[in-house]
């Protein structure tokens, strides 16, 4: 059903670099979504995503232990072990799927996982209204 | 197109008939031996080289020189637009379209992929074979000749230590060379259109195109983000476009010809470990060899030790201050312009900087090499790939600039961008396509077809930062 719906527009939420190179997205509410979505809902989604990315890139004891162990083994552990970052990315994918199912799909919107866009943007696809009336 | 081939088959027939006649004339003594190698003075007006040189005709001429060949018996010469297999691409093409393609097969940058996309290297391997060769030869000589002597007279720890260092060096070298340095995938057409729209909406009505930079405030420091005309996006901070690899690389350090790859966010720690362990290894071998005085090893190690130790020292300074070679060369945070600038990315503590750069979290590759293309894109790109790829071989003028700092002027880059955009319409000559495709068919199947192979890309200028060993 979703594939047959026509794409009306695409909105791109760009990265926010005020804290450096860490992966954060702008929480500014795009005007194109005003008719479809609640501002609070949108900001909540983006803030949660930002927190998850911050957790992935956090300099904590776990990442240091992982890094030191990798260094001692000439980084060969990366071939067999999943890094902390990858684990959090999987969590993010699950969260986005959840959000799509609960909030965005009923409103004719679709969030694309930023990892599929090279962590550059959050792509929000707006589908045409008529495909939703059932 | 049919005229082209009927003309060529006629010429082949004439060529062969003339050859046979002349051979007969030589045999009967009518004609002296040593006639001109080109016998097409009948078929064409030019005094020397044969006219049509399709790969098929060349093969046939070589194999069956003194036989009259019926052109109808020849295998159908492949039109230039098909993939460069000489035995007809008609059936093969439909199979190509059906097979799901992986993303590495249509990767736009100048990279080569092996093992089904698991290994990525720059298109030009630089002097990686030389680096490997030097390391292997020197270490091999050390283990074969010096170790027995030293084990007998000193201790058996020596080959153990040497072995550990050697293994470290080789593994980290291969990891540096074969890992994605942090390549940013290019923007999708929708994204690019959105950004272009935003840029044009600034309302600049003047004749010159508006400057494509964006300023952001990072930790109270103003940082300019530049628009990349090739990748169609504003580059994140610390990202630079490598002209040799034609990719934007995150936290771009430099393009190292010794490892044949860019050094960026994802492989900087491998590179650092490589040069540090290599400096230990060369110092160790040098120390051992002075006791035994083996000349080759002594010479190689002597020159290597100074350059590699120097490089390790330089990179230790960079790691401690969380800088990249690119930023250091450009003097981005050294306050040269008189302003009060500090590095906004530094944690202001040497220990934390070191931990962050070397032991921080390692992000995964963003280019998803082994992912499958969506079915509709796969069909589109296979067509575009076959027809469009040769034309995108034009290297932009900015591509020949040193890899450390590739910063095209807007005008040049816009013309380049326009050229790239116009290329799929197809205005290249058939002979160029044929030549490119024929060369491609000779290479190993796993290479990403890279038409720019024929275009000479000058190695980087003698810029100290472009080469790993400093002068």
mmCIF file of C-alpha atoms in Angstrom, chain B residues 105-438:
data_model
loop_
_atom_site.group_PDB
_atom_site.id
_atom_site.type_symbol
_atom_site.label_atom_id
_atom_site.label_comp_id
_atom_site.label_asym_id
_atom_site.label_seq_id
_atom_site.Cartn_x
_atom_site.Cartn_y
_atom_site.Cartn_z
ATOM 1 C CA UNK B 105 29.533 -1.948 -8.154
ATOM 2 C CA UNK B 106 28.093 1.495 -8.823
ATOM 3 C CA UNK B 107 30.221 3.447 -6.403
ATOM 4 C CA UNK B 108 30.957 6.842 -7.981
ATOM 5 C CA UNK B 109 34.354 7.483 -6.414
ATOM 6 C CA UNK B 110 37.721 6.441 -7.790
ATOM 7 C CA UNK B 111 38.140 3.327 -5.692
ATOM 8 C CA UNK B 112 38.670 -0.335 -6.350
ATOM 9 C CA UNK B 113 36.907 -3.122 -4.529
ATOM 10 C CA UNK B 114 37.910 -6.688 -3.859
ATOM 11 C CA UNK B 115 36.341 -9.712 -2.210
ATOM 12 C CA UNK B 116 32.844 -8.648 -3.116
ATOM 13 C CA UNK B 117 33.234 -5.143 -1.775
ATOM 14 C CA UNK B 118 34.756 -6.086 1.563
ATOM 15 C CA UNK B 119 38.129 -4.566 0.706
ATOM 16 C CA UNK B 120 38.397 -0.999 -0.571
ATOM 17 C CA UNK B 121 41.523 0.666 -1.907
ATOM 18 C CA UNK B 122 42.206 3.866 -3.784
ATOM 19 C CA UNK B 123 42.243 3.515 -7.527
ATOM 20 C CA UNK B 124 45.935 4.220 -7.685
ATOM 21 C CA UNK B 125 47.725 1.897 -5.330
ATOM 22 C CA UNK B 126 50.603 4.357 -5.126
ATOM 23 C CA UNK B 127 53.681 2.702 -3.791
ATOM 24 C CA UNK B 128 51.941 0.217 -1.516
ATOM 25 C CA UNK B 129 53.664 -2.738 -3.218
ATOM 26 C CA UNK B 130 56.982 -0.996 -2.628
ATOM 27 C CA UNK B 131 56.164 -0.394 1.033
ATOM 28 C CA UNK B 132 55.185 -4.015 1.524
ATOM 29 C CA UNK B 133 58.191 -5.201 -0.420
ATOM 30 C CA UNK B 134 60.639 -3.161 1.611
ATOM 31 C CA UNK B 135 59.162 -4.335 4.878
ATOM 32 C CA UNK B 136 59.066 -7.979 3.837
ATOM 33 C CA UNK B 137 62.545 -7.998 2.329
ATOM 34 C CA UNK B 138 64.203 -6.228 5.225
ATOM 35 C CA UNK B 139 62.424 -8.319 7.834
ATOM 36 C CA UNK B 140 63.068 -11.493 5.857
ATOM 37 C CA UNK B 141 66.774 -10.793 5.660
ATOM 38 C CA UNK B 142 66.814 -9.969 9.355
ATOM 39 C CA UNK B 143 65.122 -13.208 10.383
ATOM 40 C CA UNK B 144 67.163 -15.343 8.037
ATOM 41 C CA UNK B 145 70.639 -14.004 8.660
ATOM 42 C CA UNK B 146 70.791 -11.912 11.786
ATOM 43 C CA UNK B 147 68.528 -13.824 14.109
ATOM 44 C CA UNK B 148 70.509 -17.080 14.214
ATOM 45 C CA UNK B 149 73.660 -15.114 14.996
ATOM 46 C CA UNK B 150 72.004 -13.037 17.691
ATOM 47 C CA UNK B 151 70.157 -15.966 19.246
ATOM 48 C CA UNK B 152 73.467 -17.763 19.587
ATOM 49 C CA UNK B 153 75.300 -14.812 21.103
ATOM 50 C CA UNK B 154 72.613 -12.922 22.950
ATOM 51 C CA UNK B 155 69.120 -14.069 23.695
ATOM 52 C CA UNK B 156 66.290 -15.872 21.939
ATOM 53 C CA UNK B 157 63.899 -13.017 22.765
ATOM 54 C CA UNK B 158 65.168 -11.124 19.763
ATOM 55 C CA UNK B 159 63.271 -12.991 17.041
ATOM 56 C CA UNK B 160 60.173 -13.035 19.293
ATOM 57 C CA UNK B 161 60.192 -9.270 19.706
ATOM 58 C CA UNK B 162 61.003 -8.834 16.052
ATOM 59 C CA UNK B 163 58.234 -11.201 15.071
ATOM 60 C CA UNK B 164 55.620 -9.415 17.157
ATOM 61 C CA UNK B 165 56.613 -6.053 15.747
ATOM 62 C CA UNK B 166 56.621 -7.415 12.214
ATOM 63 C CA UNK B 167 53.138 -8.893 12.597
ATOM 64 C CA UNK B 168 51.854 -5.610 14.033
ATOM 65 C CA UNK B 169 53.350 -3.634 11.166
ATOM 66 C CA UNK B 170 51.938 -5.821 8.415
ATOM 67 C CA UNK B 171 48.464 -6.120 9.930
ATOM 68 C CA UNK B 172 48.111 -2.395 10.572
ATOM 69 C CA UNK B 173 49.467 -1.555 7.129
ATOM 70 C CA UNK B 174 46.896 -3.793 5.467
ATOM 71 C CA UNK B 175 44.148 -2.402 7.660
ATOM 72 C CA UNK B 176 45.108 1.160 6.764
ATOM 73 C CA UNK B 177 45.146 0.333 3.078
ATOM 74 C CA UNK B 178 42.004 -1.748 2.907
ATOM 75 C CA UNK B 179 39.686 0.116 5.262
ATOM 76 C CA UNK B 180 37.212 2.750 4.271
ATOM 77 C CA UNK B 181 38.816 5.958 5.627
ATOM 78 C CA UNK B 182 35.462 7.555 6.383
ATOM 79 C CA UNK B 183 34.076 8.229 2.942
ATOM 80 C CA UNK B 184 30.853 10.198 2.883
ATOM 81 C CA UNK B 185 28.349 8.897 0.365
ATOM 82 C CA UNK B 186 27.261 11.473 -2.169
ATOM 83 C CA UNK B 187 23.986 13.259 -1.744
ATOM 84 C CA UNK B 188 20.909 11.781 -3.372
ATOM 85 C CA UNK B 189 19.381 13.853 -6.188
ATOM 86 C CA UNK B 190 16.521 14.932 -3.911
ATOM 87 C CA UNK B 191 18.905 16.210 -1.259
ATOM 88 C CA UNK B 192 21.034 18.011 -3.804
ATOM 89 C CA UNK B 193 17.961 19.698 -5.268
ATOM 90 C CA UNK B 194 16.848 20.759 -1.800
ATOM 91 C CA UNK B 195 20.221 22.293 -0.970
ATOM 92 C CA UNK B 196 20.527 24.040 -4.338
ATOM 93 C CA UNK B 197 17.067 25.488 -3.792
ATOM 94 C CA UNK B 198 18.101 26.801 -0.375
ATOM 95 C CA UNK B 199 21.263 28.321 -1.776
ATOM 96 C CA UNK B 200 19.466 30.001 -4.667
ATOM 97 C CA UNK B 201 16.851 31.400 -2.318
ATOM 98 C CA UNK B 202 19.415 33.681 -0.719
ATOM 99 C CA UNK B 203 18.255 36.178 -3.284
ATOM 100 C CA UNK B 204 21.602 36.881 -4.848
ATOM 101 C CA UNK B 205 20.867 38.609 -8.106
ATOM 102 C CA UNK B 206 24.403 39.507 -9.076
ATOM 103 C CA UNK B 207 26.256 38.124 -12.084
ATOM 104 C CA UNK B 208 28.658 35.894 -10.146
ATOM 105 C CA UNK B 209 27.262 32.771 -8.479
ATOM 106 C CA UNK B 210 26.763 33.190 -4.720
ATOM 107 C CA UNK B 211 29.549 31.907 -2.453
ATOM 108 C CA UNK B 212 28.744 28.399 -1.408
ATOM 109 C CA UNK B 213 29.853 28.453 2.175
ATOM 110 C CA UNK B 214 27.980 28.242 5.409
ATOM 111 C CA UNK B 215 29.234 29.449 8.765
ATOM 112 C CA UNK B 216 28.601 27.599 11.966
ATOM 113 C CA UNK B 217 29.630 28.278 15.521
ATOM 114 C CA UNK B 218 31.455 25.365 17.100
ATOM 115 C CA UNK B 219 32.496 25.860 20.730
ATOM 116 C CA UNK B 220 32.544 29.641 20.260
ATOM 117 C CA UNK B 221 34.665 29.344 17.140
ATOM 118 C CA UNK B 222 33.446 30.314 13.675
ATOM 119 C CA UNK B 223 33.951 27.483 11.216
ATOM 120 C CA UNK B 224 33.205 27.763 7.506
ATOM 121 C CA UNK B 225 31.550 24.793 5.853
ATOM 122 C CA UNK B 226 32.204 24.587 2.149
ATOM 123 C CA UNK B 227 29.856 23.187 -0.457
ATOM 124 C CA UNK B 228 31.277 20.206 -2.326
ATOM 125 C CA UNK B 229 30.372 20.394 -6.005
ATOM 126 C CA UNK B 230 31.148 16.754 -6.640
ATOM 127 C CA UNK B 231 29.297 15.276 -3.694
ATOM 128 C CA UNK B 232 26.573 17.937 -3.752
ATOM 129 C CA UNK B 233 26.514 18.663 -0.035
ATOM 130 C CA UNK B 234 27.944 21.009 2.519
ATOM 131 C CA UNK B 235 30.955 19.238 3.909
ATOM 132 C CA UNK B 236 30.766 18.566 7.649
ATOM 133 C CA UNK B 237 33.551 20.158 9.698
ATOM 134 C CA UNK B 238 36.975 18.596 9.242
ATOM 135 C CA UNK B 239 35.837 16.861 6.081
ATOM 136 C CA UNK B 240 37.795 17.356 2.890
ATOM 137 C CA UNK B 241 37.420 16.155 -0.662
ATOM 138 C CA UNK B 242 40.299 13.999 -1.837
ATOM 139 C CA UNK B 243 40.966 14.687 -5.501
ATOM 140 C CA UNK B 244 42.815 11.405 -6.009
ATOM 141 C CA UNK B 245 39.991 9.269 -4.680
ATOM 142 C CA UNK B 246 37.227 11.713 -5.651
ATOM 143 C CA UNK B 247 35.488 11.270 -2.322
ATOM 144 C CA UNK B 248 34.726 13.468 0.644
ATOM 145 C CA UNK B 249 36.456 11.922 3.626
ATOM 146 C CA UNK B 250 35.550 12.676 7.218
ATOM 147 C CA UNK B 251 38.308 14.053 9.437
ATOM 148 C CA UNK B 252 40.545 13.990 6.358
ATOM 149 C CA UNK B 253 44.206 13.783 7.308
ATOM 150 C CA UNK B 254 46.012 13.229 4.030
ATOM 151 C CA UNK B 255 46.189 10.875 1.075
ATOM 152 C CA UNK B 256 49.122 8.590 1.702
ATOM 153 C CA UNK B 257 50.682 7.041 -1.421
ATOM 154 C CA UNK B 258 52.767 4.694 0.747
ATOM 155 C CA UNK B 259 49.645 2.930 1.916
ATOM 156 C CA UNK B 260 47.703 3.645 -1.250
ATOM 157 C CA UNK B 261 44.666 5.102 0.510
ATOM 158 C CA UNK B 262 43.362 8.194 2.218
ATOM 159 C CA UNK B 263 43.880 8.511 5.947
ATOM 160 C CA UNK B 264 40.720 9.721 7.643
ATOM 161 C CA UNK B 265 38.483 9.240 10.622
ATOM 162 C CA UNK B 266 38.098 5.480 10.396
ATOM 163 C CA UNK B 267 41.640 4.420 9.668
ATOM 164 C CA UNK B 268 43.725 7.074 11.387
ATOM 165 C CA UNK B 269 44.358 4.852 14.401
ATOM 166 C CA UNK B 270 45.518 2.020 12.133
ATOM 167 C CA UNK B 271 47.828 4.430 10.345
ATOM 168 C CA UNK B 272 49.239 5.772 13.608
ATOM 169 C CA UNK B 273 49.804 2.282 14.987
ATOM 170 C CA UNK B 274 51.452 1.340 11.696
ATOM 171 C CA UNK B 275 53.984 4.180 11.730
ATOM 172 C CA UNK B 276 54.745 3.794 15.434
ATOM 173 C CA UNK B 277 55.263 0.057 15.210
ATOM 174 C CA UNK B 278 57.236 0.520 11.996
ATOM 175 C CA UNK B 279 59.546 2.994 13.692
ATOM 176 C CA UNK B 280 60.072 0.506 16.539
ATOM 177 C CA UNK B 281 60.701 -2.273 14.035
ATOM 178 C CA UNK B 282 63.210 -0.304 11.973
ATOM 179 C CA UNK B 283 64.980 0.954 15.072
ATOM 180 C CA UNK B 284 65.100 -2.603 16.412
ATOM 181 C CA UNK B 285 66.429 -4.060 13.169
ATOM 182 C CA UNK B 286 68.910 -1.207 12.835
ATOM 183 C CA UNK B 287 70.145 -1.836 16.334
ATOM 184 C CA UNK B 288 70.528 -5.555 15.753
ATOM 185 C CA UNK B 289 72.107 -5.138 12.354
ATOM 186 C CA UNK B 290 74.872 -2.841 13.583
ATOM 187 C CA UNK B 291 76.182 -5.816 15.509
ATOM 188 C CA UNK B 292 76.186 -7.939 12.398
ATOM 189 C CA UNK B 293 76.858 -5.283 9.744
ATOM 190 C CA UNK B 294 74.616 -6.542 6.901
ATOM 191 C CA UNK B 295 74.873 -3.776 4.341
ATOM 192 C CA UNK B 296 71.453 -3.803 2.619
ATOM 193 C CA UNK B 297 69.531 -3.859 5.859
ATOM 194 C CA UNK B 298 71.771 -1.199 7.310
ATOM 195 C CA UNK B 299 71.182 1.179 4.426
ATOM 196 C CA UNK B 300 67.403 0.667 4.291
ATOM 197 C CA UNK B 301 67.032 0.967 8.035
ATOM 198 C CA UNK B 302 69.257 3.998 8.329
ATOM 199 C CA UNK B 303 67.182 6.040 5.908
ATOM 200 C CA UNK B 304 63.891 4.665 7.158
ATOM 201 C CA UNK B 305 64.586 5.277 10.813
ATOM 202 C CA UNK B 306 64.991 9.011 10.502
ATOM 203 C CA UNK B 307 62.055 9.630 8.220
ATOM 204 C CA UNK B 308 59.681 7.279 10.023
ATOM 205 C CA UNK B 309 60.697 8.419 13.478
ATOM 206 C CA UNK B 310 60.161 11.979 12.360
ATOM 207 C CA UNK B 311 56.744 11.148 10.953
ATOM 208 C CA UNK B 312 55.739 9.297 14.126
ATOM 209 C CA UNK B 313 56.784 12.263 16.190
ATOM 210 C CA UNK B 314 54.778 14.623 14.025
ATOM 211 C CA UNK B 315 51.674 12.480 14.226
ATOM 212 C CA UNK B 316 52.069 12.088 17.988
ATOM 213 C CA UNK B 317 51.932 15.876 18.185
ATOM 214 C CA UNK B 318 48.813 15.886 16.002
ATOM 215 C CA UNK B 319 47.120 13.225 18.114
ATOM 216 C CA UNK B 320 47.948 15.057 21.345
ATOM 217 C CA UNK B 321 46.418 18.278 20.037
ATOM 218 C CA UNK B 322 43.560 16.587 18.126
ATOM 219 C CA UNK B 323 44.608 18.089 14.807
ATOM 220 C CA UNK B 324 44.748 16.689 11.316
ATOM 221 C CA UNK B 325 47.645 17.061 8.875
ATOM 222 C CA UNK B 326 45.296 19.016 6.642
ATOM 223 C CA UNK B 327 44.508 21.553 9.376
ATOM 224 C CA UNK B 328 48.126 21.797 10.419
ATOM 225 C CA UNK B 329 49.298 22.494 6.883
ATOM 226 C CA UNK B 330 46.579 25.072 6.304
ATOM 227 C CA UNK B 331 47.185 26.625 9.695
ATOM 228 C CA UNK B 332 43.472 26.596 10.446
ATOM 229 C CA UNK B 333 43.863 26.910 14.212
ATOM 230 C CA UNK B 334 47.283 28.420 14.597
ATOM 231 C CA UNK B 335 46.079 32.017 14.592
ATOM 232 C CA UNK B 336 48.161 33.013 11.573
ATOM 233 C CA UNK B 337 45.558 35.518 10.475
ATOM 234 C CA UNK B 338 46.030 37.358 13.734
ATOM 235 C CA UNK B 339 42.700 36.336 15.183
ATOM 236 C CA UNK B 340 42.357 34.585 18.452
ATOM 237 C CA UNK B 341 41.640 31.103 17.215
ATOM 238 C CA UNK B 342 41.882 27.866 19.077
ATOM 239 C CA UNK B 343 41.135 24.372 17.980
ATOM 240 C CA UNK B 344 37.437 23.898 18.798
ATOM 241 C CA UNK B 345 37.693 20.118 18.629
ATOM 242 C CA UNK B 346 40.446 19.726 21.197
ATOM 243 C CA UNK B 347 39.510 18.508 24.681
ATOM 244 C CA UNK B 348 42.214 20.805 26.131
ATOM 245 C CA UNK B 349 43.949 17.838 27.721
ATOM 246 C CA UNK B 350 46.678 15.816 26.004
ATOM 247 C CA UNK B 351 45.669 12.533 27.613
ATOM 248 C CA UNK B 352 41.995 12.910 26.721
ATOM 249 C CA UNK B 353 42.902 13.932 23.165
ATOM 250 C CA UNK B 354 45.067 10.831 22.752
ATOM 251 C CA UNK B 355 42.381 8.579 24.179
ATOM 252 C CA UNK B 356 39.743 10.121 21.965
ATOM 253 C CA UNK B 357 41.709 9.835 18.737
ATOM 254 C CA UNK B 358 43.189 6.395 19.324
ATOM 255 C CA UNK B 359 40.703 4.643 21.586
ATOM 256 C CA UNK B 360 37.487 6.482 20.867
ATOM 257 C CA UNK B 361 34.465 4.773 19.316
ATOM 258 C CA UNK B 362 35.002 3.635 15.744
ATOM 259 C CA UNK B 363 32.058 4.542 13.525
ATOM 260 C CA UNK B 364 31.032 1.998 10.898
ATOM 261 C CA UNK B 365 31.459 2.595 7.184
ATOM 262 C CA UNK B 366 28.802 4.909 5.780
ATOM 263 C CA UNK B 367 28.986 3.745 2.206
ATOM 264 C CA UNK B 368 27.413 0.315 2.773
ATOM 265 C CA UNK B 369 29.444 -1.395 0.100
ATOM 266 C CA UNK B 370 27.826 -4.796 0.380
ATOM 267 C CA UNK B 371 24.265 -3.526 0.458
ATOM 268 C CA UNK B 372 22.019 -4.286 -2.497
ATOM 269 C CA UNK B 373 20.694 -1.597 -4.744
ATOM 270 C CA UNK B 374 16.909 -1.250 -4.830
ATOM 271 C CA UNK B 375 15.531 -3.137 -7.849
ATOM 272 C CA UNK B 376 14.459 -0.081 -9.865
ATOM 273 C CA UNK B 377 17.740 1.724 -9.222
ATOM 274 C CA UNK B 378 19.656 -1.398 -10.177
ATOM 275 C CA UNK B 379 18.022 -1.497 -13.593
ATOM 276 C CA UNK B 380 18.545 2.211 -14.139
ATOM 277 C CA UNK B 381 22.132 2.284 -13.081
ATOM 278 C CA UNK B 382 23.117 -0.741 -15.121
ATOM 279 C CA UNK B 383 21.936 1.093 -18.230
ATOM 280 C CA UNK B 384 23.469 4.363 -17.169
ATOM 281 C CA UNK B 385 26.592 2.531 -16.100
ATOM 282 C CA UNK B 386 27.121 1.057 -19.527
ATOM 283 C CA UNK B 387 26.411 4.173 -21.489
ATOM 284 C CA UNK B 388 27.203 6.966 -19.139
ATOM 285 C CA UNK B 389 30.384 5.837 -17.424
ATOM 286 C CA UNK B 390 32.946 6.620 -20.128
ATOM 287 C CA UNK B 391 31.758 10.169 -20.391
ATOM 288 C CA UNK B 392 32.215 10.862 -16.727
ATOM 289 C CA UNK B 393 35.890 10.232 -17.204
ATOM 290 C CA UNK B 394 36.593 13.899 -17.669
ATOM 291 C CA UNK B 395 38.652 14.969 -14.737
ATOM 292 C CA UNK B 396 37.820 18.395 -13.530
ATOM 293 C CA UNK B 397 40.654 20.875 -13.570
ATOM 294 C CA UNK B 398 40.547 20.932 -9.790
ATOM 295 C CA UNK B 399 41.245 17.230 -9.591
ATOM 296 C CA UNK B 400 44.890 17.743 -10.386
ATOM 297 C CA UNK B 401 45.514 19.888 -7.366
ATOM 298 C CA UNK B 402 47.382 18.367 -4.431
ATOM 299 C CA UNK B 403 45.298 15.948 -2.464
ATOM 300 C CA UNK B 404 45.721 17.696 0.860
ATOM 301 C CA UNK B 405 43.859 20.762 -0.169
ATOM 302 C CA UNK B 406 41.427 20.402 -2.990
ATOM 303 C CA UNK B 407 39.369 23.524 -2.940
ATOM 304 C CA UNK B 408 37.967 24.363 -6.353
ATOM 305 C CA UNK B 409 36.891 27.845 -7.273
ATOM 306 C CA UNK B 410 33.135 28.090 -7.767
ATOM 307 C CA UNK B 411 33.364 28.851 -11.506
ATOM 308 C CA UNK B 412 35.569 25.921 -12.376
ATOM 309 C CA UNK B 413 33.578 23.572 -10.266
ATOM 310 C CA UNK B 414 30.278 24.720 -11.626
ATOM 311 C CA UNK B 415 31.474 24.100 -15.164
ATOM 312 C CA UNK B 416 32.710 20.705 -14.033
ATOM 313 C CA UNK B 417 29.398 20.006 -12.350
ATOM 314 C CA UNK B 418 27.609 20.999 -15.521
ATOM 315 C CA UNK B 419 29.816 18.682 -17.532
ATOM 316 C CA UNK B 420 29.065 15.785 -15.242
ATOM 317 C CA UNK B 421 25.378 16.516 -15.374
ATOM 318 C CA UNK B 422 25.385 16.655 -19.164
ATOM 319 C CA UNK B 423 27.423 13.511 -19.674
ATOM 320 C CA UNK B 424 24.709 10.830 -19.696
ATOM 321 C CA UNK B 425 23.353 12.301 -22.928
ATOM 322 C CA UNK B 426 26.279 10.676 -24.663
ATOM 323 C CA UNK B 427 28.382 12.682 -27.009
ATOM 324 C CA UNK B 428 31.636 10.768 -26.879
ATOM 325 C CA UNK B 429 33.098 9.219 -30.009
ATOM 326 C CA UNK B 430 32.524 5.517 -30.613
ATOM 327 C CA UNK B 431 36.238 4.816 -30.920
ATOM 328 C CA UNK B 432 36.863 6.239 -27.463
ATOM 329 C CA UNK B 433 34.164 4.015 -26.006
ATOM 330 C CA UNK B 434 35.513 0.984 -27.787
ATOM 331 C CA UNK B 435 39.022 1.666 -26.593
ATOM 332 C CA UNK B 436 37.885 2.252 -23.026
ATOM 333 C CA UNK B 437 35.639 -0.797 -22.963
ATOM 334 C CA UNK B 438 38.266 -3.032 -24.576
#
